Structure formats: structure tokens, C-alpha cells
Amino acid sequence: MADRKKKLDDLRSQRWYGPEDMRATSHRARSRQLGYSIEDFGGKPCIGIINTWSDMNTCHSHFKQRVEEIKRGVYEAGGFPIELPAMSLGEIMVKPSTMLYRNFLAMEAEELIRCHPIDGVVLMGGCDKTTPALLMAALTMNLPAIYMPAGAMLRGYYAGETLGSGTDVLRYNADKRAGLIDQETFENVVGGLSRSAGTCMVMGTAATMMSVAETLGMALPGSSSIPAVDSHHALMAASSGRRIVDMVWEDLKPSDILTQASFDNATIIDMALGGSTNAMIHLIAVAGRAGLDADLDRFDAISRKSPVLVNIKPSGEYLMEDFYYAGGLRGLMTRLKGHLDLTTRTVMGETLAESIDGAEIYNDEVIRPLDNPLYHEGGTAILRGNLAPNGCVIKQTAADPKFHQHTGKAVVFRDYVDLSARIDDPDLDVDADSVLVLQNAGPIGAPGMPEWGMLPIPKKLLAQGVRDMVRISDCRMSGTAYGTCVLHVSPEAAIGGPLALVQNGDLIELDIPNRSINIKVSDAELRDRKGHWTPPPFPATRGYTALFAKHVTQAHEGCDFDFLHAGDPTPEPLIF
Ligand code: FES
């Protein structure tokens, strides 16, 4: 039984259901219209379950079943579950990019919670943007909230080879473009990859952000590592339903859980996982909603002293299923005890130290010891220089070491259409030392900052055996991708950042150990080019895209909407 800080009359839902007036009578009657008696919902915490299921979200196909398990847990604990569908953001099907809609889901989830009789909420997410979006909403609303991670899909297989989502598709696609395999083989490879419900099973954005959410304390301990179709996942869903009811009575809110130390812990774990570069943007946005600091310099300081321990693709060799059997996130945290602040809290109301008590590691090859890391510092490095005055990121563990310090001539593409049209042109003036530059693919330029940052290697170089080159853009890259890809250049080209001023043949110097990225062009020349620069057309004049482009912040600020960052809390709805 929960330690009850709240009384029945304190419940937010009582404003809808409690009074003896016409409006509340109508709320009670309409709930009975749904087949619920007053005994079902009267005097009980109303638990919203935000479900990001849809037939277009391939990673959340088990959510129809999981939501029933959450409801069972809520009923068992004496609550009343209310399922609220929200935009599902399936990464594969949504165009031009789910990033265009992360803030849309964050706003939708916030308003769903606000406008309904909700006392606490379970957030069902996993596929890339769903996790940060739901956390952003929950932190803003600051009602008791628990995140239920979708879990990763099972390992992929083709012809006896174990395959990882995205990572191995990209690798085989390069082979296909090089003429080494045919379309039929490629179809079979991709077909062998998606064997079950669940998110991508490499350490992509989904696996990274699910682990981050658990590290922040917003999910049940151990929950993020469970494969989506394992029976323990169903048990975890029911447990999440039971626990949220107690959290309501305990009045345990995100603001009671999240501190600066929680975010630093999440960054350390992200680095140890060799996590997705996208986590930088999402962590800044989530921290911003909590009123806490998470800027690029803080990430880089943590990255420099946080080793990569988890040996999972794309930085390593194994997959999320292996991570689970090796001890999962709780095991990893045990290994990183000396790096983490163990006094932070979780949705269980306990400390991180208590939540990892008894955790073990069963495979030192998957979760490496501290004296045998996969990489001596964090997977993500932050770079600055005259090409990116406000910063950019690179996944150094996924880059060929020969490019960690490299100078090459720029081959510039003004946007993605230009890139697609010319990258395989036999006459393109490019060699293996060139630096491929993509402009106008950022938050406003694309719009929505799609995952185009792993620019394709030109076919003629693929045929020569080239598999990595230095690539620079203001967009993102899939967490499943790899290569020497400098991403999130800020400010972006579409608002006149220095990236917009790069011309073919300019020398660009990348120096990861010294965290710099520079264009070897004089300040006077850059000023002159800026004077002749004209902005590209605004991406839209109406609708959500226009709203997005008008209000989205730059990558180093988290790409949240400026009007969602700060200001007075939105008032509770009047109930008439
Ligand atoms: Fe959903 Fe990768 S497509 S997590």
C-alpha cells in the first residue's frame, strides 16, 4: 500500500467527477455510457495511458496487447485506466522525418493530459522520437508519470549472419551500390532483419533514449533492456500500471525525481552505451522542460571522462538482446557505480543505488570492464570552429580512425535534391579524401532535420572499395548509422550559418581529438560570401510546417519550440 500523501479530494480527476452539479453529473453519466459503473471510477485515481500505437508504427505493434496489461495493473492497484491514443511517429513510415513531429507529439501529449481528468499517466513509447516527446510532455505537466519502454526487437538473421537494424541495411546497401550483391539478395537481407515487434535492436536512437529514460528515473528499473516480445515485457507493463497508481497517492512527480545529477547520469550512460548522436538534441530538449542545464559543453566534458563499455552495433558487435542477457542497463550501471550519482531517485521512490542493488553482469564481452573499454572516452564528441560556432557532433566510435584528424577539399551539395541528383555522377570531382558537404538540411532548411547525415559514398568510390569519407551537414543521422559524419552543424545553413558559405574546393579541417572543425577560408572572404548570400525559400507558409519552421530552435538548443521553453505554466482548464 502506498504511503498516501494525497486524499481523495486532492485528486485532480475529482474536479471532473466529484461535485454534485450538472457538469460533474454529466461526466459521471457519460462514463457510465462507456459501460463503467461509479464503483469503477468513483474515488479512484484516473490513470491516462498515452498509447503511441498505429498500424504505421512497426516498432509498437505489441502496444495493443501491452495497453491491456497496463490496464490490468492499474485495476489491480485500485485505479481507473483511460487509454488516450496519440500520434505514433513510426520512424520508418513518417516523412519527411519524425523529427518534424517530435514537438507535435510533445504538444499533443501535454494537452491530452491537461484537458482530461488525469491524475497520473503511463507513457507508452520507444520508437525514436516518441520517448523524448512523451518525456517533454510529462515534465511540463508535472503529474505523476511513468514511462513504459517498447523494448527492442529480436536479433536479425540472414544466411547464418546475425544482423542489426539499420546498421547492416546500410552496409549491404553500400555493397549493392558497389555492384557486389543484387536486389534479390538485398531484399532477403532486409527481410531477415525485422523478426518481431519492438524497436531497432542496435544502439540506435530508440535503444539509447529508452535507456536514458530509465537512467533519468522515469521508468521501472530494468525495464528498458527487456526485449519487446519477452514475457517479462508483459509483466513489466502490468507493473508499470500498478506502480503509477501508488505514485499518484504518493504524489511522486517528475519534479521530485529529476535533478541536474539525473541528467548527468543519463549523459554518462549515453556515452557508455555508445549511444545515438540524436540523444544530444533530445536530452537538451527534455532538460529544458525540467528547467535544467544540458548544453553541448557539458556533454563534451562528461564524454571526455566516460568510456564506452557496451559492445553493441553500430559502435560494437552485439545487439540489444545480447545486452539484456548480459545484465542490461542495471548491470551497466553497477559497473559505472563510481561514475554515477547514486543518490538520484526513480519512479519507485527509491535511490538509484537501491534500484541497482543486486544487479550483475553475465558477459564481459558485451558489457566490458572499465579496464577494457570499447573506447577510452565517450562515443559522441562535440566540435566547434568557424564552420560550427555553436557546435556540432560526431560519433567518433563509428568513424574510421584515419579520419579523426583530416583535411580535405569540400564537395558541396546545396540541398538533398541536389545531392540525390549528382552524388553518383561519374563526372563528380571527388576522391576518397574529399569532404562531402550537405547544406540546407537542418531544422528549418529541410525542414525537420531529417536523418540524411550519412551522405552516400559516390558509386565510383564504392567500386574502388571506399566505405567511409568525411561528411558534414546540418541534419542528423540515424543512431543505427556509422561513418565519419559531422552532424547538427549550428547555426544551420538555411539561416545563414557558415555551412551555407562553403564552396567547392574549400579546405575543411576536422580534428576530433582537439574538438575542432574549421574551414580554411579567411574571415574577410567569409564576410564577403555572407554579403552575397540569399536565404532559401521558407519551407511552408501555412499549417504545422510553417509553425515548426517559425518557432523551432537550433540543434544546440534542442530543437524545441521557443514558446514551449519558458513562461508561466498553462492554467488548469476551467470546468463548466
Ligand atoms: Fe522504430 Fe528504429 S524504426 S526504432
PDB file of C-alpha atoms in Angstrom, residues 156-401:
ATOM      1  CA  GLY A 156      18.048 -10.299 -37.193  1.00  0.00           C
ATOM      2  CA  TYR A 157      19.487 -13.150 -39.261  1.00  0.00           C
ATOM      3  CA  TYR A 158      20.392 -13.719 -42.891  1.00  0.00           C
ATOM      4  CA  ALA A 159      22.330 -16.690 -44.289  1.00  0.00           C
ATOM      5  CA  GLY A 160      23.791 -17.558 -40.911  1.00  0.00           C
ATOM      6  CA  GLU A 161      24.855 -13.982 -40.159  1.00  0.00           C
ATOM      7  CA  THR A 162      23.457 -12.013 -37.219  1.00  0.00           C
ATOM      8  CA  LEU A 163      22.194  -8.639 -38.410  1.00  0.00           C
ATOM      9  CA  GLY A 164      21.299  -5.345 -36.763  1.00  0.00           C
ATOM     10  CA  SER A 165      18.586  -2.901 -37.844  1.00  0.00           C
ATOM     11  CA  GLY A 166      19.739  -0.020 -39.957  1.00  0.00           C
ATOM     12  CA  THR A 167      23.434  -0.660 -39.456  1.00  0.00           C
ATOM     13  CA  ASP A 168      23.573  -3.789 -41.608  1.00  0.00           C
ATOM     14  CA  VAL A 169      20.992  -2.492 -44.078  1.00  0.00           C
ATOM     15  CA  LEU A 170      23.276   0.454 -44.720  1.00  0.00           C
ATOM     16  CA  ARG A 171      26.305  -1.822 -45.029  1.00  0.00           C
ATOM     17  CA  TYR A 172      24.581  -4.154 -47.504  1.00  0.00           C
ATOM     18  CA  ASN A 173      23.152  -1.169 -49.380  1.00  0.00           C
ATOM     19  CA  ALA A 174      26.708   0.085 -49.918  1.00  0.00           C
ATOM     20  CA  ASP A 175      27.587  -3.379 -51.268  1.00  0.00           C
ATOM     21  CA  LYS A 176      24.582  -3.238 -53.579  1.00  0.00           C
ATOM     22  CA  ARG A 177      25.515   0.243 -54.832  1.00  0.00           C
ATOM     23  CA  ALA A 178      29.032  -1.071 -55.420  1.00  0.00           C
ATOM     24  CA  GLY A 179      27.574  -3.903 -57.526  1.00  0.00           C
ATOM     25  CA  LEU A 180      28.664  -6.650 -55.089  1.00  0.00           C
ATOM     26  CA  ILE A 181      25.140  -8.001 -54.408  1.00  0.00           C
ATOM     27  CA  ASP A 182      21.888  -7.922 -56.380  1.00  0.00           C
ATOM     28  CA  GLN A 183      18.448  -6.569 -55.426  1.00  0.00           C
ATOM     29  CA  GLU A 184      17.081 -10.024 -54.544  1.00  0.00           C
ATOM     30  CA  THR A 185      19.852 -10.625 -52.011  1.00  0.00           C
ATOM     31  CA  PHE A 186      19.291  -7.162 -50.595  1.00  0.00           C
ATOM     32  CA  GLU A 187      15.528  -7.839 -50.234  1.00  0.00           C
ATOM     33  CA  ASN A 188      16.334 -11.030 -48.346  1.00  0.00           C
ATOM     34  CA  VAL A 189      18.799  -9.285 -46.045  1.00  0.00           C
ATOM     35  CA  VAL A 190      16.300  -6.579 -45.134  1.00  0.00           C
ATOM     36  CA  GLY A 191      13.534  -9.173 -44.789  1.00  0.00           C
ATOM     37  CA  GLY A 192      15.637 -11.132 -42.297  1.00  0.00           C
ATOM     38  CA  LEU A 193      16.099  -8.120 -40.091  1.00  0.00           C
ATOM     39  CA  SER A 194      12.633  -7.424 -38.757  1.00  0.00           C
ATOM     40  CA  ARG A 195      11.592 -10.612 -36.964  1.00  0.00           C
ATOM     41  CA  SER A 196       9.367  -9.338 -34.187  1.00  0.00           C
ATOM     42  CA  ALA A 197       7.629  -6.384 -32.615  1.00  0.00           C
ATOM     43  CA  GLY A 198       9.921  -3.868 -30.986  1.00  0.00           C
ATOM     44  CA  THR A 199      12.323  -1.100 -31.802  1.00  0.00           C
ATOM     45  CA  CYS A 200      15.562  -1.312 -33.757  1.00  0.00           C
ATOM     46  CA  MET A 201      17.859  -3.662 -31.845  1.00  0.00           C
ATOM     47  CA  VAL A 202      21.151  -1.884 -32.341  1.00  0.00           C
ATOM     48  CA  MET A 203      22.160   1.017 -30.090  1.00  0.00           C
ATOM     49  CA  GLY A 204      20.215   3.457 -32.237  1.00  0.00           C
ATOM     50  CA  THR A 205      18.154   6.371 -31.042  1.00  0.00           C
ATOM     51  CA  ALA A 206      15.351   4.180 -29.706  1.00  0.00           C
ATOM     52  CA  ALA A 207      17.557   1.950 -27.547  1.00  0.00           C
ATOM     53  CA  THR A 208      19.573   4.955 -26.427  1.00  0.00           C
ATOM     54  CA  MET A 209      16.558   7.031 -25.417  1.00  0.00           C
ATOM     55  CA  MET A 210      14.793   4.133 -23.676  1.00  0.00           C
ATOM     56  CA  SER A 211      17.965   3.621 -21.603  1.00  0.00           C
ATOM     57  CA  VAL A 212      18.208   7.368 -20.996  1.00  0.00           C
ATOM     58  CA  ALA A 213      14.599   7.479 -19.751  1.00  0.00           C
ATOM     59  CA  GLU A 214      15.283   4.663 -17.300  1.00  0.00           C
ATOM     60  CA  THR A 215      18.519   6.308 -16.138  1.00  0.00           C
ATOM     61  CA  LEU A 216      16.639   9.546 -15.557  1.00  0.00           C
ATOM     62  CA  GLY A 217      14.465   7.555 -13.176  1.00  0.00           C
ATOM     63  CA  MET A 218      11.300   7.813 -15.281  1.00  0.00           C
ATOM     64  CA  ALA A 219      10.852   4.062 -15.969  1.00  0.00           C
ATOM     65  CA  LEU A 220      10.839   0.941 -13.835  1.00  0.00           C
ATOM     66  CA  PRO A 221      14.386  -0.227 -13.046  1.00  0.00           C
ATOM     67  CA  GLY A 222      15.487  -2.766 -15.636  1.00  0.00           C
ATOM     68  CA  SER A 223      12.551  -2.100 -17.952  1.00  0.00           C
ATOM     69  CA  SER A 224      14.369  -0.590 -20.921  1.00  0.00           C
ATOM     70  CA  SER A 225      16.526  -3.633 -21.661  1.00  0.00           C
ATOM     71  CA  ILE A 226      13.745  -6.225 -21.912  1.00  0.00           C
ATOM     72  CA  PRO A 227      13.126  -7.433 -25.491  1.00  0.00           C
ATOM     73  CA  ALA A 228       9.687  -6.363 -26.721  1.00  0.00           C
ATOM     74  CA  VAL A 229       8.301  -9.887 -27.105  1.00  0.00           C
ATOM     75  CA  ASP A 230       9.783 -11.433 -23.953  1.00  0.00           C
ATOM     76  CA  SER A 231       7.112 -12.373 -21.397  1.00  0.00           C
ATOM     77  CA  HIS A 232       8.958 -10.201 -18.876  1.00  0.00           C
ATOM     78  CA  HIS A 233       7.949  -7.255 -21.020  1.00  0.00           C
ATOM     79  CA  ALA A 234       4.276  -8.003 -20.418  1.00  0.00           C
ATOM     80  CA  LEU A 235       4.966  -8.360 -16.695  1.00  0.00           C
ATOM     81  CA  MET A 236       6.767  -5.016 -16.730  1.00  0.00           C
ATOM     82  CA  ALA A 237       3.772  -3.363 -18.436  1.00  0.00           C
ATOM     83  CA  ALA A 238       1.414  -4.600 -15.716  1.00  0.00           C
ATOM     84  CA  SER A 239       3.892  -3.498 -13.038  1.00  0.00           C
ATOM     85  CA  SER A 240       4.005  -0.035 -14.591  1.00  0.00           C
ATOM     86  CA  GLY A 241       0.204   0.095 -14.310  1.00  0.00           C
ATOM     87  CA  ARG A 242       0.282  -0.925 -10.652  1.00  0.00           C
ATOM     88  CA  ARG A 243       3.092   1.446  -9.781  1.00  0.00           C
ATOM     89  CA  ILE A 244       1.547   4.583 -11.310  1.00  0.00           C
ATOM     90  CA  VAL A 245      -1.481   4.267  -9.039  1.00  0.00           C
ATOM     91  CA  ASP A 246       0.770   4.261  -5.991  1.00  0.00           C
ATOM     92  CA  MET A 247       2.730   7.182  -7.417  1.00  0.00           C
ATOM     93  CA  VAL A 248      -0.474   9.217  -7.531  1.00  0.00           C
ATOM     94  CA  TRP A 249      -1.205   8.574  -3.843  1.00  0.00           C
ATOM     95  CA  GLU A 250       2.452   9.260  -3.006  1.00  0.00           C
ATOM     96  CA  ASP A 251       2.296  12.427  -5.139  1.00  0.00           C
ATOM     97  CA  LEU A 252       5.608  11.434  -6.726  1.00  0.00           C
ATOM     98  CA  LYS A 253       6.049  13.781  -9.675  1.00  0.00           C
ATOM     99  CA  PRO A 254       8.798  14.251 -12.294  1.00  0.00           C
ATOM    100  CA  SER A 255       9.998  17.335 -10.416  1.00  0.00           C
ATOM    101  CA  ASP A 256      10.591  15.099  -7.370  1.00  0.00           C
ATOM    102  CA  ILE A 257      12.691  12.730  -9.484  1.00  0.00           C
ATOM    103  CA  LEU A 258      14.682  14.775 -11.969  1.00  0.00           C
ATOM    104  CA  THR A 259      17.716  16.763 -10.917  1.00  0.00           C
ATOM    105  CA  GLN A 260      20.818  18.008 -12.655  1.00  0.00           C
ATOM    106  CA  ALA A 261      22.535  14.835 -11.446  1.00  0.00           C
ATOM    107  CA  SER A 262      19.857  12.716 -13.173  1.00  0.00           C
ATOM    108  CA  PHE A 263      20.742  14.342 -16.494  1.00  0.00           C
ATOM    109  CA  ASP A 264      24.474  13.972 -15.907  1.00  0.00           C
ATOM    110  CA  ASN A 265      23.888  10.280 -15.124  1.00  0.00           C
ATOM    111  CA  ALA A 266      21.882   9.946 -18.350  1.00  0.00           C
ATOM    112  CA  THR A 267      24.743  11.506 -20.298  1.00  0.00           C
ATOM    113  CA  ILE A 268      27.295   9.142 -18.727  1.00  0.00           C
ATOM    114  CA  ILE A 269      25.103   6.178 -19.632  1.00  0.00           C
ATOM    115  CA  ASP A 270      24.566   7.504 -23.156  1.00  0.00           C
ATOM    116  CA  MET A 271      28.347   7.680 -23.570  1.00  0.00           C
ATOM    117  CA  ALA A 272      28.914   4.226 -22.068  1.00  0.00           C
ATOM    118  CA  LEU A 273      26.345   2.797 -24.465  1.00  0.00           C
ATOM    119  CA  GLY A 274      27.987   4.407 -27.488  1.00  0.00           C
ATOM    120  CA  GLY A 275      24.550   5.955 -27.865  1.00  0.00           C
ATOM    121  CA  SER A 276      22.953   7.784 -30.750  1.00  0.00           C
ATOM    122  CA  THR A 277      24.062  11.317 -31.597  1.00  0.00           C
ATOM    123  CA  ASN A 278      20.358  12.195 -31.603  1.00  0.00           C
ATOM    124  CA  ALA A 279      20.394  11.847 -27.819  1.00  0.00           C
ATOM    125  CA  MET A 280      22.221  15.179 -27.619  1.00  0.00           C
ATOM    126  CA  ILE A 281      19.297  17.062 -29.121  1.00  0.00           C
ATOM    127  CA  HIS A 282      16.660  15.159 -27.158  1.00  0.00           C
ATOM    128  CA  LEU A 283      18.419  15.430 -23.791  1.00  0.00           C
ATOM    129  CA  ILE A 284      18.759  19.196 -24.222  1.00  0.00           C
ATOM    130  CA  ALA A 285      15.063  19.457 -25.069  1.00  0.00           C
ATOM    131  CA  VAL A 286      13.948  17.240 -22.164  1.00  0.00           C
ATOM    132  CA  ALA A 287      16.224  19.012 -19.685  1.00  0.00           C
ATOM    133  CA  GLY A 288      14.900  22.328 -20.952  1.00  0.00           C
ATOM    134  CA  ARG A 289      11.383  21.267 -19.976  1.00  0.00           C
ATOM    135  CA  ALA A 290      12.683  20.433 -16.489  1.00  0.00           C
ATOM    136  CA  GLY A 291      14.381  23.832 -16.260  1.00  0.00           C
ATOM    137  CA  LEU A 292      17.765  22.111 -16.036  1.00  0.00           C
ATOM    138  CA  ASP A 293      21.020  22.601 -17.861  1.00  0.00           C
ATOM    139  CA  ALA A 294      22.142  20.221 -20.599  1.00  0.00           C
ATOM    140  CA  ASP A 295      24.327  22.010 -23.101  1.00  0.00           C
ATOM    141  CA  LEU A 296      26.874  20.713 -25.572  1.00  0.00           C
ATOM    142  CA  ASP A 297      29.902  21.722 -23.493  1.00  0.00           C
ATOM    143  CA  ARG A 298      28.545  19.817 -20.503  1.00  0.00           C
ATOM    144  CA  PHE A 299      28.093  16.747 -22.731  1.00  0.00           C
ATOM    145  CA  ASP A 300      31.614  17.006 -24.046  1.00  0.00           C
ATOM    146  CA  ALA A 301      33.115  17.378 -20.562  1.00  0.00           C
ATOM    147  CA  ILE A 302      31.280  14.206 -19.498  1.00  0.00           C
ATOM    148  CA  SER A 303      32.191  12.431 -22.745  1.00  0.00           C
ATOM    149  CA  ARG A 304      35.902  13.007 -22.186  1.00  0.00           C
ATOM    150  CA  LYS A 305      35.849  11.006 -18.935  1.00  0.00           C
ATOM    151  CA  SER A 306      33.164   8.401 -19.729  1.00  0.00           C
ATOM    152  CA  PRO A 307      34.353   5.251 -21.526  1.00  0.00           C
ATOM    153  CA  VAL A 308      32.254   3.247 -23.987  1.00  0.00           C
ATOM    154  CA  LEU A 309      31.646  -0.103 -22.284  1.00  0.00           C
ATOM    155  CA  VAL A 310      28.742  -1.562 -24.235  1.00  0.00           C
ATOM    156  CA  ASN A 311      29.774  -3.590 -27.268  1.00  0.00           C
ATOM    157  CA  ILE A 312      26.693  -3.125 -29.431  1.00  0.00           C
ATOM    158  CA  LYS A 313      26.348  -2.112 -33.083  1.00  0.00           C
ATOM    159  CA  PRO A 314      26.944   0.319 -34.675  1.00  0.00           C
ATOM    160  CA  SER A 315      29.993   1.022 -32.469  1.00  0.00           C
ATOM    161  CA  GLY A 316      30.462  -2.628 -31.460  1.00  0.00           C
ATOM    162  CA  GLU A 317      29.455  -6.156 -32.451  1.00  0.00           C
ATOM    163  CA  TYR A 318      26.405  -7.311 -30.475  1.00  0.00           C
ATOM    164  CA  LEU A 319      22.686  -6.466 -30.293  1.00  0.00           C
ATOM    165  CA  MET A 320      20.168  -5.390 -27.646  1.00  0.00           C
ATOM    166  CA  GLU A 321      19.056  -8.951 -26.973  1.00  0.00           C
ATOM    167  CA  ASP A 322      22.658  -9.766 -26.035  1.00  0.00           C
ATOM    168  CA  PHE A 323      22.734  -6.688 -23.783  1.00  0.00           C
ATOM    169  CA  TYR A 324      19.666  -7.956 -21.913  1.00  0.00           C
ATOM    170  CA  TYR A 325      21.183 -11.390 -21.346  1.00  0.00           C
ATOM    171  CA  ALA A 326      24.474  -9.771 -20.305  1.00  0.00           C
ATOM    172  CA  GLY A 327      22.792  -7.925 -17.447  1.00  0.00           C
ATOM    173  CA  GLY A 328      21.188  -4.984 -19.227  1.00  0.00           C
ATOM    174  CA  LEU A 329      21.155  -1.409 -18.057  1.00  0.00           C
ATOM    175  CA  ARG A 330      21.151  -2.272 -14.352  1.00  0.00           C
ATOM    176  CA  GLY A 331      24.282  -4.333 -14.916  1.00  0.00           C
ATOM    177  CA  LEU A 332      25.933  -1.480 -16.778  1.00  0.00           C
ATOM    178  CA  MET A 333      25.037   0.969 -14.009  1.00  0.00           C
ATOM    179  CA  THR A 334      26.582  -1.367 -11.454  1.00  0.00           C
ATOM    180  CA  ARG A 335      29.795  -1.296 -13.434  1.00  0.00           C
ATOM    181  CA  LEU A 336      29.650   2.510 -13.578  1.00  0.00           C
ATOM    182  CA  LYS A 337      28.870   2.984  -9.880  1.00  0.00           C
ATOM    183  CA  GLY A 338      31.966   5.104  -9.432  1.00  0.00           C
ATOM    184  CA  HIS A 339      30.904   7.470 -12.228  1.00  0.00           C
ATOM    185  CA  LEU A 340      27.208   7.876 -11.414  1.00  0.00           C
ATOM    186  CA  ASP A 341      25.460   9.878  -8.710  1.00  0.00           C
ATOM    187  CA  LEU A 342      23.611   7.065  -6.950  1.00  0.00           C
ATOM    188  CA  THR A 343      21.508   9.400  -4.809  1.00  0.00           C
ATOM    189  CA  THR A 344      19.172  10.304  -7.690  1.00  0.00           C
ATOM    190  CA  ARG A 345      15.604   8.967  -7.485  1.00  0.00           C
ATOM    191  CA  THR A 346      13.416   6.778  -9.651  1.00  0.00           C
ATOM    192  CA  VAL A 347       9.699   6.227 -10.176  1.00  0.00           C
ATOM    193  CA  MET A 348       9.951   3.600  -7.434  1.00  0.00           C
ATOM    194  CA  GLY A 349      10.605   6.417  -4.959  1.00  0.00           C
ATOM    195  CA  GLU A 350      13.956   4.861  -4.145  1.00  0.00           C
ATOM    196  CA  THR A 351      17.501   5.913  -4.971  1.00  0.00           C
ATOM    197  CA  LEU A 352      19.443   4.731  -7.981  1.00  0.00           C
ATOM    198  CA  ALA A 353      21.704   2.837  -5.555  1.00  0.00           C
ATOM    199  CA  GLU A 354      18.691   0.884  -4.286  1.00  0.00           C
ATOM    200  CA  SER A 355      17.359   0.267  -7.780  1.00  0.00           C
ATOM    201  CA  ILE A 356      20.572  -1.398  -8.990  1.00  0.00           C
ATOM    202  CA  ASP A 357      21.211  -3.315  -5.802  1.00  0.00           C
ATOM    203  CA  GLY A 358      21.875  -6.965  -6.679  1.00  0.00           C
ATOM    204  CA  ALA A 359      22.360  -6.333 -10.407  1.00  0.00           C
ATOM    205  CA  GLU A 360      25.021  -8.473 -12.063  1.00  0.00           C
ATOM    206  CA  ILE A 361      26.925  -8.727 -15.325  1.00  0.00           C
ATOM    207  CA  TYR A 362      26.956 -12.104 -17.062  1.00  0.00           C
ATOM    208  CA  ASN A 363      29.032 -11.354 -20.148  1.00  0.00           C
ATOM    209  CA  ASP A 364      32.122  -9.137 -20.009  1.00  0.00           C
ATOM    210  CA  GLU A 365      32.418  -9.152 -23.781  1.00  0.00           C
ATOM    211  CA  VAL A 366      29.044  -7.393 -24.184  1.00  0.00           C
ATOM    212  CA  ILE A 367      29.384  -5.113 -21.137  1.00  0.00           C
ATOM    213  CA  ARG A 368      33.101  -4.519 -20.988  1.00  0.00           C
ATOM    214  CA  PRO A 369      35.056  -3.985 -17.730  1.00  0.00           C
ATOM    215  CA  LEU A 370      36.333  -0.492 -17.035  1.00  0.00           C
ATOM    216  CA  ASP A 371      39.913  -1.617 -17.679  1.00  0.00           C
ATOM    217  CA  ASN A 372      38.964  -3.000 -21.112  1.00  0.00           C
ATOM    218  CA  PRO A 373      36.579  -0.463 -22.643  1.00  0.00           C
ATOM    219  CA  LEU A 374      35.450  -0.480 -26.228  1.00  0.00           C
ATOM    220  CA  TYR A 375      36.670   3.104 -26.423  1.00  0.00           C
ATOM    221  CA  HIS A 376      38.556   5.116 -23.825  1.00  0.00           C
ATOM    222  CA  GLU A 377      36.135   8.073 -23.854  1.00  0.00           C
ATOM    223  CA  GLY A 378      32.526   8.760 -24.809  1.00  0.00           C
ATOM    224  CA  GLY A 379      31.142   7.791 -28.185  1.00  0.00           C
ATOM    225  CA  THR A 380      29.922  11.291 -29.016  1.00  0.00           C
ATOM    226  CA  ALA A 381      32.279  14.258 -29.327  1.00  0.00           C
ATOM    227  CA  ILE A 382      31.297  17.909 -29.602  1.00  0.00           C
ATOM    228  CA  LEU A 383      33.215  20.004 -32.111  1.00  0.00           C
ATOM    229  CA  ARG A 384      33.398  23.748 -32.605  1.00  0.00           C
ATOM    230  CA  GLY A 385      35.154  26.072 -35.022  1.00  0.00           C
ATOM    231  CA  ASN A 386      34.464  28.650 -37.689  1.00  0.00           C
ATOM    232  CA  LEU A 387      32.272  26.122 -39.519  1.00  0.00           C
ATOM    233  CA  ALA A 388      30.123  25.457 -36.444  1.00  0.00           C
ATOM    234  CA  PRO A 389      30.375  28.353 -33.977  1.00  0.00           C
ATOM    235  CA  ASN A 390      27.515  26.941 -31.891  1.00  0.00           C
ATOM    236  CA  GLY A 391      28.759  23.387 -32.099  1.00  0.00           C
ATOM    237  CA  CYS A 392      28.164  20.122 -33.909  1.00  0.00           C
ATOM    238  CA  VAL A 393      28.507  16.448 -33.032  1.00  0.00           C
ATOM    239  CA  ILE A 394      30.252  13.350 -34.319  1.00  0.00           C
ATOM    240  CA  LYS A 395      30.020   9.716 -33.258  1.00  0.00           C
ATOM    241  CA  GLN A 396      33.746   9.140 -33.077  1.00  0.00           C
ATOM    242  CA  THR A 397      33.403   5.443 -32.286  1.00  0.00           C
ATOM    243  CA  ALA A 398      31.597   4.878 -35.583  1.00  0.00           C
ATOM    244  CA  ALA A 399      34.180   6.833 -37.636  1.00  0.00           C
ATOM    245  CA  ASP A 400      37.241   5.361 -39.335  1.00  0.00           C
ATOM    246  CA  PRO A 401      40.184   6.384 -37.071  1.00  0.00           C
TER     247      PRO A 401
END
